[in-house]
C-alpha positions as a Python dict, from the first residue, in 0.01 Angstrom:
ca = {
    (1, 'M'): (0, 0, 0),
    (2, 'E'): (-186, -325, 95),
    (3, 'E'): (138, -468, 249),
    (4, 'D'): (148, -185, 494),
    (5, 'D'): (-203, -237, 594),
    (6, 'A'): (-154, -608, 636),
    (7, 'G'): (158, -591, 846),
    (8, 'V'): (174, -745, 1182),
    (9, 'V'): (254, -488, 1464),
    (10, 'V'): (271, -576, 1823),
    (11, 'G'): (537, -360, 1962),
    (12, 'G'): (816, -605, 1929),
    (13, 'D'): (682, -797, 2232),
    (14, 'A'): (560, -1101, 2029),
    (15, 'P'): (729, -1422, 2030),
    (16, 'G'): (615, -1781, 1979),
    (17, 'S'): (508, -2084, 2197),
    (18, 'V'): (749, -2321, 2376),
    (19, 'R'): (648, -2604, 2612),
    (20, 'L'): (819, -2644, 2932),
    (21, 'S'): (996, -2966, 2989),
    (22, 'G'): (1103, -3120, 3316),
    (23, 'R'): (1459, -3180, 3186),
    (24, 'R'): (1708, -2986, 2992),
    (25, 'P'): (1697, -3045, 2618),
    (26, 'P'): (2022, -3224, 2488),
    (27, 'R'): (2299, -3003, 2394),
    (28, 'K'): (2377, -2973, 2024),
    (29, 'P'): (2724, -3115, 1917),
    (30, 'G'): (2973, -2843, 1897),
    (31, 'R'): (2771, -2608, 2091),
    (32, 'G'): (3025, -2428, 2328),
    (33, 'A'): (3013, -2260, 2655),
    (34, 'R'): (2994, -1911, 2491),
    (35, 'A'): (2657, -1984, 2334),
    (36, 'R'): (2516, -2151, 2638),
    (37, 'R'): (2620, -1862, 2853),
    (38, 'R'): (2451, -1619, 2611),
    (39, 'N'): (2132, -1820, 2605),
    (40, 'L'): (2113, -1833, 2987),
    (41, 'I'): (2176, -1450, 3009),
    (42, 'V'): (1893, -1385, 2761),
    (43, 'A'): (1655, -1602, 2940),
    (44, 'G'): (1754, -1428, 3277),
    (45, 'S'): (1708, -1111, 3123),
    (46, 'M'): (1362, -1164, 2982),
    (47, 'S'): (1267, -1298, 3310),
    (48, 'A'): (1387, -985, 3499),
    (49, 'L'): (1223, -744, 3259),
    (50, 'V'): (880, -882, 3388),
    (51, 'L'): (962, -970, 3740),
    (52, 'A'): (904, -607, 3826),
    (53, 'G'): (951, -606, 4194),
    (54, 'T'): (869, -961, 4288),
    (55, 'G'): (1210, -1030, 4410),
    (56, 'W'): (1207, -1366, 4257),
    (57, 'V'): (1512, -1411, 4023),
    (58, 'W'): (1554, -1722, 3808),
    (59, 'A'): (1671, -1815, 3457),
    (60, 'T'): (1572, -2089, 3223),
    (61, 'P'): (1826, -2226, 2961),
    (62, 'Q'): (1661, -2197, 2617),
    (63, 'K'): (1810, -2196, 2267),
    (64, 'I'): (1825, -1827, 2154),
    (65, 'G'): (1869, -1728, 1782),
    (66, 'S'): (2132, -1489, 1670),
    (67, 'V'): (2145, -1212, 1426),
    (68, 'D'): (2447, -991, 1311),
    (69, 'A'): (2370, -647, 1418),
    (70, 'G'): (2726, -513, 1376),
    (71, 'L'): (2776, -496, 1735),
    (72, 'S'): (3096, -698, 1729),
    (73, 'G'): (3381, -513, 1884),
    (74, 'T'): (3161, -272, 2063),
    (75, 'E'): (3179, -198, 2426),
    (76, 'Q'): (2951, -429, 2615),
    (77, 'A'): (2950, -275, 2972),
    (78, 'P'): (2770, -468, 3231),
    (79, 'H'): (2661, -146, 3422),
    (80, 'G'): (2556, 203, 3342),
    (81, 'A'): (2284, 345, 3107),
    (82, 'M'): (2207, 139, 2810),
    (83, 'N'): (2025, 178, 2484),
    (84, 'I'): (1845, -136, 2335),
    (85, 'L'): (1690, -147, 1990),
    (86, 'L'): (1411, -396, 1979),
    (87, 'V'): (1273, -481, 1642),
    (88, 'G'): (977, -669, 1547),
    (89, 'V'): (1014, -862, 1230),
    (90, 'D'): (710, -977, 1030),
    (91, 'K'): (782, -1323, 862),
    (92, 'R'): (493, -1532, 759),
    (93, 'D'): (642, -1762, 500),
    (94, 'D'): (626, -2067, 724),
    (95, 'L'): (250, -2014, 815),
    (96, 'T'): (-6, -2251, 671),
    (97, 'R'): (-293, -2134, 459),
    (98, 'K'): (-516, -2195, 740),
    (99, 'E'): (-320, -1992, 988),
    (100, 'Q'): (-290, -1718, 729),
    (101, 'N'): (-672, -1698, 684),
    (102, 'R'): (-739, -1717, 1055),
    (103, 'L'): (-516, -1424, 1142),
    (104, 'K'): (-595, -1241, 820),
    (105, 'L'): (-236, -1180, 770),
    (106, 'G'): (-208, -1209, 399),
    (107, 'R'): (38, -1428, 205),
    (108, 'E'): (325, -1205, 136),
    (109, 'V'): (670, -1377, 168),
    (110, 'G'): (1004, -1245, 298),
    (111, 'E'): (1079, -1037, 624),
    (112, 'R'): (1008, -678, 699),
    (113, 'T'): (1008, -473, 1018),
    (114, 'D'): (680, -356, 1128),
    (115, 'T'): (783, -216, 1467),
    (116, 'M'): (1094, -27, 1614),
    (117, 'M'): (1117, 57, 1990),
    (118, 'L'): (1411, 214, 2170),
    (119, 'I'): (1464, 88, 2527),
    (120, 'H'): (1667, 306, 2764),
    (121, 'L'): (1777, 165, 3103),
    (122, 'S'): (1879, 453, 3331),
    (123, 'E'): (2244, 449, 3492),
    (124, 'D'): (2116, 268, 3784),
    (125, 'H'): (1896, 26, 3587),
    (126, 'R'): (1601, 127, 3796),
    (127, 'K'): (1410, 299, 3530),
    (128, 'V'): (1291, 190, 3184),
    (129, 'T'): (1194, 435, 2912),
    (130, 'V'): (1048, 294, 2595),
    (131, 'V'): (1014, 508, 2286),
    (132, 'S'): (803, 384, 1991),
    (133, 'L'): (940, 489, 1659),
    (134, 'P'): (689, 529, 1377),
    (135, 'R'): (741, 296, 1103),
    (136, 'D'): (647, 568, 841),
    (137, 'T'): (933, 810, 980),
    (138, 'W'): (1089, 963, 674),
    (139, 'T'): (1455, 970, 740),
    (140, 'T'): (1793, 925, 603),
    (141, 'I'): (1919, 554, 577),
    (142, 'P'): (2296, 538, 557),
    (143, 'G'): (2411, 464, 212),
    (144, 'K'): (2051, 457, 77),
    (145, 'G'): (1914, 806, 88),
    (146, 'Q'): (1566, 904, 225),
    (147, 'H'): (1328, 648, 294),
    (148, 'K'): (1081, 535, 562),
    (149, 'I'): (1258, 403, 858),
    (150, 'N'): (1120, 61, 837),
    (151, 'S'): (1288, 24, 500),
    (152, 'A'): (1631, -12, 669),
    (153, 'Y'): (1584, -368, 759),
    (154, 'Q'): (1480, -451, 406),
    (155, 'F'): (1787, -280, 269),
    (156, 'G'): (2047, -413, 511),
    (157, 'G'): (1903, -628, 781),
    (158, 'A'): (1976, -576, 1150),
    (159, 'K'): (2301, -391, 1087),
    (160, 'L'): (2143, -129, 878),
    (161, 'A'): (1839, -90, 1111),
    (162, 'R'): (2052, -33, 1407),
    (163, 'Q'): (2271, 225, 1227),
    (164, 'T'): (1963, 413, 1104),
    (165, 'V'): (1808, 435, 1444),
    (166, 'Q'): (2142, 532, 1613),
    (167, 'Q'): (2162, 807, 1335),
    (168, 'A'): (1813, 935, 1370),
    (169, 'T'): (1819, 940, 1757),
    (170, 'G'): (2188, 1035, 1823),
    (171, 'L'): (2200, 770, 2071),
    (172, 'P'): (2445, 490, 2073),
    (173, 'I'): (2263, 149, 2035),
    (174, 'T'): (2462, -118, 2234),
    (175, 'R'): (2214, -396, 2236),
    (176, 'Y'): (1989, -543, 1957),
    (177, 'I'): (1690, -772, 2009),
    (178, 'E'): (1473, -907, 1728),
    (179, 'V'): (1154, -1104, 1769),
    (180, 'N'): (929, -1285, 1531),
    (181, 'V'): (580, -1110, 1586),
    (182, 'L'): (381, -1408, 1470),
    (183, 'G'): (427, -1586, 1802),
    (184, 'F'): (232, -1310, 1970),
    (185, 'V'): (-80, -1504, 1943),
    (186, 'N'): (65, -1792, 2130),
    (187, 'V'): (205, -1580, 2409),
    (188, 'V'): (-117, -1394, 2473),
    (189, 'D'): (-318, -1721, 2470),
    (190, 'R'): (-75, -1878, 2717),
    (191, 'L'): (-141, -1579, 2936),
    (192, 'G'): (-511, -1650, 2917),
    (193, 'G'): (-573, -1339, 2719),
    (194, 'V'): (-541, -963, 2785),
    (195, 'T'): (-772, -677, 2873),
    (196, 'V'): (-757, -364, 2666),
    (197, 'C'): (-970, -42, 2654),
    (198, 'T'): (-1058, 142, 2335),
    (199, 'P'): (-1219, 498, 2369),
    (200, 'V'): (-1377, 466, 2007),
    (201, 'P'): (-1547, 158, 1813),
    (202, 'I'): (-1301, -28, 1575),
    (203, 'N'): (-1423, -207, 1262),
    (204, 'D'): (-1147, -337, 1055),
    (205, 'P'): (-1226, -605, 796),
    (206, 'K'): (-854, -635, 718),
    (207, 'T'): (-775, -759, 1056),
    (208, 'G'): (-1125, -895, 1138),
    (209, 'L'): (-1154, -669, 1425),
    (210, 'D'): (-1491, -539, 1536),
    (211, 'L'): (-1495, -379, 1887),
    (212, 'A'): (-1742, -140, 2052),
    (213, 'A'): (-1581, 143, 2247),
    (214, 'G'): (-1513, 9, 2603),
    (215, 'T'): (-1326, -271, 2779),
    (216, 'H'): (-1271, -595, 2611),
    (217, 'A'): (-1096, -924, 2700),
    (218, 'L'): (-913, -1054, 2407),
    (219, 'D'): (-754, -1386, 2309),
    (220, 'G'): (-446, -1402, 2108),
    (221, 'A'): (-581, -1363, 1755),
    (222, 'K'): (-789, -1059, 1852),
    (223, 'A'): (-524, -904, 2054),
    (224, 'L'): (-310, -923, 1731),
    (225, 'G'): (-571, -754, 1535),
    (226, 'Y'): (-603, -474, 1795),
    (227, 'A'): (-234, -410, 1791),
    (228, 'R'): (-205, -391, 1404),
    (229, 'T'): (-521, -227, 1299),
    (230, 'R'): (-496, 126, 1140),
    (231, 'A'): (-869, 178, 1119),
    (232, 'T'): (-876, 480, 1347),
    (233, 'A'): (-852, 848, 1314),
    (234, 'R'): (-482, 882, 1348),
    (235, 'S'): (-380, 551, 1178),
    (236, 'D'): (-39, 450, 1273),
    (237, 'L'): (-13, 695, 1568),
    (238, 'D'): (-318, 537, 1722),
    (239, 'R'): (-186, 201, 1665),
    (240, 'I'): (147, 288, 1859),
    (241, 'D'): (-84, 377, 2161),
    (242, 'R'): (-250, 52, 2117),
    (243, 'Q'): (79, -142, 2100),
    (244, 'Q'): (193, 22, 2412),
    (245, 'Q'): (-134, -55, 2606),
    (246, 'V'): (-114, -428, 2488),
    (247, 'I'): (254, -460, 2617),
    (248, 'S'): (146, -306, 2962),
    (249, 'A'): (-149, -554, 2968),
    (250, 'M'): (77, -836, 2889),
    (251, 'L'): (332, -735, 3169),
    (252, 'S'): (46, -686, 3414),
    (253, 'K'): (-101, -1033, 3334),
    (254, 'A'): (253, -1191, 3359),
    (255, 'L'): (314, -1050, 3699),
    (256, 'S'): (-36, -1167, 3835),
    (257, 'N'): (105, -1496, 3945),
    (258, 'P'): (410, -1714, 3902),
    (259, 'A'): (260, -1956, 3663),
    (260, 'N'): (170, -1669, 3416),
    (261, 'L'): (525, -1533, 3451),
    (262, 'I'): (680, -1868, 3358),
    (263, 'S'): (444, -1906, 3066),
    (264, 'F'): (528, -1546, 2943),
    (265, 'V'): (900, -1587, 2975),
    (266, 'N'): (936, -1925, 2814),
    (267, 'S'): (692, -1878, 2520),
    (268, 'S'): (870, -1537, 2458),
    (269, 'L'): (1206, -1702, 2418),
    (270, 'A'): (1115, -1915, 2118),
    (271, 'T'): (1158, -1626, 1852),
    (272, 'I'): (1428, -1404, 2034),
    (273, 'K'): (1725, -1321, 1826),
    (274, 'V'): (2034, -1135, 1961),
    (275, 'D'): (2356, -1005, 1820),
    (276, 'P'): (2610, -1294, 1850),
    (277, 'D'): (2854, -1095, 2027),
    (278, 'D'): (2785, -1270, 2355),
    (279, 'G'): (2774, -964, 2561),
    (280, 'L'): (2399, -923, 2645),
    (281, 'V'): (2430, -818, 3011),
    (282, 'P'): (2289, -1025, 3290),
    (283, 'L'): (2008, -793, 3397),
    (284, 'V'): (1842, -1036, 3628),
    (285, 'E'): (1962, -907, 3950),
    (286, 'Q'): (1986, -537, 3834),
    (287, 'L'): (1622, -536, 3718),
    (288, 'K'): (1451, -723, 3983),
    (289, 'D'): (1305, -416, 4159),
    (290, 'V'): (1172, -241, 3852),
    (291, 'S'): (797, -204, 3879),
    (292, 'L'): (524, -115, 3622),
    (293, 'D'): (526, 249, 3744),
    (294, 'D'): (915, 254, 3655),
    (295, 'V'): (834, 156, 3302),
    (296, 'K'): (750, 473, 3112),
    (297, 'F'): (640, 492, 2721),
    (298, 'A'): (696, 790, 2506),
    (299, 'S'): (660, 872, 2140),
    (300, 'V'): (870, 1083, 1912),
    (301, 'P'): (740, 1455, 1878),
    (302, 'L'): (617, 1491, 1506),
    (303, 'A'): (611, 1805, 1299),
    (304, 'D'): (410, 1674, 996),
    (305, 'V'): (186, 1367, 1011),
    (306, 'N'): (61, 1401, 657),
    (307, 'F'): (402, 1439, 491),
    (308, 'K'): (412, 1340, 106),
    (309, 'T'): (748, 1202, 2),
    (310, 'P'): (899, 1282, -334),
    (311, 'T'): (789, 926, -457),
    (312, 'G'): (436, 1000, -337),
    (313, 'E'): (414, 799, -25),
    (314, 'S'): (238, 912, 306),
    (315, 'A'): (499, 951, 574),
    (316, 'V'): (554, 1137, 908),
    (317, 'L'): (818, 1390, 989),
    (318, 'W'): (987, 1435, 1323),
    (319, 'D'): (1000, 1771, 1487),
    (320, 'K'): (1376, 1792, 1486),
    (321, 'A'): (1418, 2018, 1776),
    (322, 'R'): (1175, 1848, 2016),
    (323, 'A'): (1293, 1503, 1921),
    (324, 'A'): (1654, 1594, 1977),
    (325, 'D'): (1560, 1744, 2313),
    (326, 'L'): (1368, 1420, 2400),
    (327, 'F'): (1668, 1171, 2315),
    (328, 'R'): (1902, 1439, 2501),
    (329, 'R'): (1700, 1390, 2811),
    (330, 'I'): (1669, 1037, 2780),
    (331, 'A'): (2050, 1006, 2755),
    (332, 'A'): (2070, 1223, 3064),
    (333, 'D'): (1835, 994, 3256),
    (334, 'Q'): (1590, 1283, 3328),
    (335, 'D'): (1236, 1207, 3408),
    (336, 'L'): (1041, 1284, 3108),
    (337, 'A'): (718, 1347, 3293),
    (338, 'K'): (880, 1661, 3460),
    (339, 'P'): (952, 1991, 3292),
    (340, 'A'): (1311, 2002, 3141),
    (341, 'P'): (1553, 2211, 3341),
    (342, 'K'): (1646, 2526, 3171),
    (343, 'P'): (1965, 2504, 2981),
    (344, 'S'): (2233, 2707, 3100),
    (345, 'V'): (2401, 2929, 2820),
    (346, 'K'): (2771, 2966, 2796),
    (347, 'P'): (2848, 3321, 2660),
    (348, 'T'): (3190, 3190, 2544),
    (349, 'Q'): (3035, 2924, 2328),
    (350, 'S'): (2725, 3099, 2210),
    (351, 'L'): (2876, 3425, 2091),
    (352, 'R'): (3170, 3472, 1849),
    (353, 'T'): (3498, 3644, 1969),
    (354, 'V'): (3695, 3617, 1643),
    (355, 'P'): (3533, 3701, 1305),
    (356, 'P'): (3471, 3393, 1089),
    (357, 'E'): (3659, 3542, 798),
    (358, 'Q'): (3997, 3500, 1001),
    (359, 'I'): (3937, 3131, 1079),
    (360, 'T'): (4053, 2831, 884),
    (361, 'V'): (3868, 2501, 951),
    (362, 'K'): (3901, 2140, 847),
    (363, 'V'): (3584, 1934, 809),
    (364, 'L'): (3579, 1545, 888),
    (365, 'N'): (3281, 1321, 843),
    (366, 'G'): (3241, 1105, 1161),
    (367, 'T'): (2952, 912, 1037),
    (368, 'L'): (2861, 667, 752),
    (369, 'I'): (2626, 931, 605),
    (370, 'S'): (2729, 1007, 266),
    (371, 'G'): (2783, 1379, 163),
    (372, 'L'): (2745, 1513, 532),
    (373, 'G'): (3100, 1631, 535),
    (374, 'A'): (3031, 1847, 211),
    (375, 'R'): (2694, 1989, 330),
    (376, 'T'): (2872, 2107, 665),
    (377, 'K'): (3161, 2248, 463),
    (378, 'A'): (2908, 2451, 244),
    (379, 'G'): (2714, 2576, 547),
    (380, 'L'): (3072, 2686, 714),
    (381, 'V'): (3164, 2873, 386),
    (382, 'D'): (2822, 3039, 390),
    (383, 'A'): (2879, 3157, 742),
    (384, 'G'): (3217, 3311, 634),
    (385, 'F'): (3471, 3062, 751),
    (386, 'K'): (3760, 2938, 529),
    (387, 'V'): (3738, 2573, 456),
    (388, 'P'): (4008, 2477, 201),
    (389, 'G'): (4023, 2140, 50),
    (390, 'E'): (3770, 1852, 34),
    (391, 'P'): (3630, 1714, 372),
    (392, 'G'): (3784, 1417, 498),
    (393, 'N'): (3669, 1104, 688),
    (394, 'T'): (3749, 1000, 1040),
    (395, 'T'): (3848, 630, 1137),
    (396, 'R'): (3549, 611, 1355),
    (397, 'K'): (3225, 631, 1212),
    (398, 'D'): (3003, 650, 1521),
    (399, 'F'): (3028, 1002, 1625),
    (400, 'A'): (2673, 1081, 1784),
    (401, 'K'): (2751, 1466, 1818),
    (402, 'T'): (2956, 1703, 1638),
    (403, 'V'): (3276, 1799, 1787),
    (404, 'V'): (3502, 2111, 1741),
    (405, 'R'): (3861, 2001, 1800),
    (406, 'Y'): (4120, 2266, 1850),
    (407, 'G'): (4483, 2288, 1904),
    (408, 'E'): (4697, 2501, 2141),
    (409, 'G'): (4631, 2889, 2106),
    (410, 'M'): (4303, 2831, 1905),
    (411, 'E'): (4051, 2845, 2182),
    (412, 'A'): (3887, 3185, 2082),
    (413, 'S'): (3866, 3080, 1733),
    (414, 'A'): (3719, 2745, 1820),
    (415, 'R'): (3456, 2922, 2029),
    (416, 'T'): (3344, 3113, 1722),
    (417, 'V'): (3313, 2791, 1512),
    (418, 'A'): (3120, 2633, 1804),
    (419, 'A'): (2893, 2931, 1806),
    (420, 'A'): (2804, 2871, 1445),
    (421, 'I'): (2720, 2506, 1496),
    (422, 'P'): (2443, 2474, 1769),
    (423, 'G'): (2490, 2169, 2011),
    (424, 'A'): (2850, 2116, 1903),
    (425, 'E'): (3100, 2019, 2158),
    (426, 'L'): (3438, 2202, 2217),
    (427, 'K'): (3737, 1960, 2275),
    (428, 'R'): (4109, 2062, 2309),
    (429, 'T'): (4340, 1811, 2131),
    (430, 'D'): (4681, 1793, 1991),
    (431, 'V'): (4559, 1895, 1644),
    (432, 'K'): (4708, 2188, 1454),
    (433, 'G'): (4438, 2436, 1399),
    (434, 'I'): (4067, 2366, 1418),
    (435, 'E'): (3885, 2043, 1307),
    (436, 'V'): (3496, 1986, 1283),
    (437, 'V'): (3414, 1633, 1324),
    (438, 'V'): (3054, 1615, 1201),
    (439, 'G'): (2833, 1372, 1394),
    (440, 'Q'): (2504, 1208, 1345),
    (441, 'D'): (2309, 1509, 1481),
    (442, 'Q'): (2375, 1655, 1143),
    (443, 'P'): (2411, 2008, 1258),
    (444, 'K'): (2282, 2321, 1076),
    (445, 'V'): (2547, 2581, 1044),
    (446, 'G'): (2449, 2933, 1085),
    (447, 'R'): (2625, 3270, 1129),
    (448, 'P'): (2748, 3310, 1478),
    (449, 'K'): (2639, 3611, 1679),
    (450, 'T'): (2901, 3886, 1770),
    (451, 'A'): (2986, 3936, 2131),
    (452, 'T'): (2799, 4262, 2130),
    (453, 'S'): (2473, 4106, 1980),
    (454, 'P'): (2175, 4056, 2208),
    (455, 'S'): (2126, 3689, 2263),
    (456, 'T'): (1791, 3540, 2191),
    (457, 'S'): (1596, 3364, 2458),
    (458, 'P'): (1602, 2990, 2446),
    (459, 'S'): (1292, 2824, 2297),
    (460, 'P'): (1051, 2689, 2564),
    (461, 'Q'): (1091, 2324, 2646),
    (462, 'V'): (801, 2105, 2598),
    (463, 'T'): (727, 1825, 2842),
    (464, 'P'): (684, 1505, 2640),
    (465, 'T'): (347, 1318, 2679),
    (466, 'T'): (451, 995, 2866),
    (467, 'R'): (249, 720, 3042),
    (468, 'T'): (361, 439, 3276),
    (469, 'A'): (272, 77, 3220),
    (470, 'S'): (39, 109, 3509),
    (471, 'Q'): (-140, 400, 3358),
    (472, 'N'): (-181, 194, 3025),
    (473, 'I'): (-367, -86, 3222),
    (474, 'C'): (-741, -68, 3216),
    (475, 'K'): (-870, 10, 3560),
    (476, 'K'): (-1157, -204, 3702),
    (477, 'D'): (-1463, -27, 3796),
    (478, 'G'): (-1520, 21, 4169),
}
């Protein structure tokens, strides 16, 4: 579709311009200490994300916009591992005709997400992993069925976008940051441009980009075209690589001297929106020692890059096994550049000790995914288990992984159930019998092997392709 080709994509790192003033702007009537503290924290956090080892920590109060991502009431711990969803929103309604023509953005109205990135901060906040989520990912959007992942925002705004990513990755999203990508041009220009490297020539009339293969210094408008063009062999996948390269170039340029850093942070703050739950952590001190080498970029492993949807759209499908392994390793703070450690197999959980025909199971849906409980019940029945009645629902709707809960004296039977649901967790509780609480991992139920059956070797673990921010930067000759 024309709208897809014309969408602005800059990796969610693209805000607008704000002029620095020697005095603090007057407070708006009714603005409380809660809002002021949130603005101060966000400003400091943005500063810390680009300080990267300079040891200089500061924060500039700015007016930060808010957006409801449904995080109210969730735990906002100031320490520990953290998952942040960064969403780039393409909104061009307020552009003049001249600006639209200059940037070749088209004249569509409304808002759409053109970029989704999952940012994981390690337990000690010394490592940052950025995973780009292809916008054409074909996935389940809670309550809406199968669609491309970038449709979630159009269907239900920030809340549904967060729920969709959380469901797809199995990682709890505890922070949400939304940026207006149209300010990207101003940010790059305030930095004095960025340097990028393209291995192939790019000629894209839709974005106005015409580059020979090699290294180029780009101003804001050209950097925008470079970040959003799809006019290369792998289309959106090549564009993800270019987005990561542009982000790395911006970080490198921002760190080159204090003036660039101030310009970058303050021009970025203009279009940031965060969840109004006031809990965005003060990352200033915690991230001040993070360097470009500590920032790693990764992409989701794909099984089909030419998938045709039932509606005739072109989409991509994730490699579910490898993607699940990627996000599992991220959650465990493992270095993605190193081979994954071989998983230990517990015979008591991988082999059955009680026949399924002798086990009665209750199924509960622990997510917002409609029909997931019924699908799981059907799988358990096919595997030989007794599942009377209709599946129920848990009070909580954010179970990331499937859990097999069992009461006293039911451990052996629970192990058989867990053996039929790869990846399920066993948990002793005060329930009567056995309950399967289905999580966002959407497990596939199979027939559990008997204790005398030979176990198959685990599938080989594939090391994801990753690059650090330093590796993404163009290297000077000599």
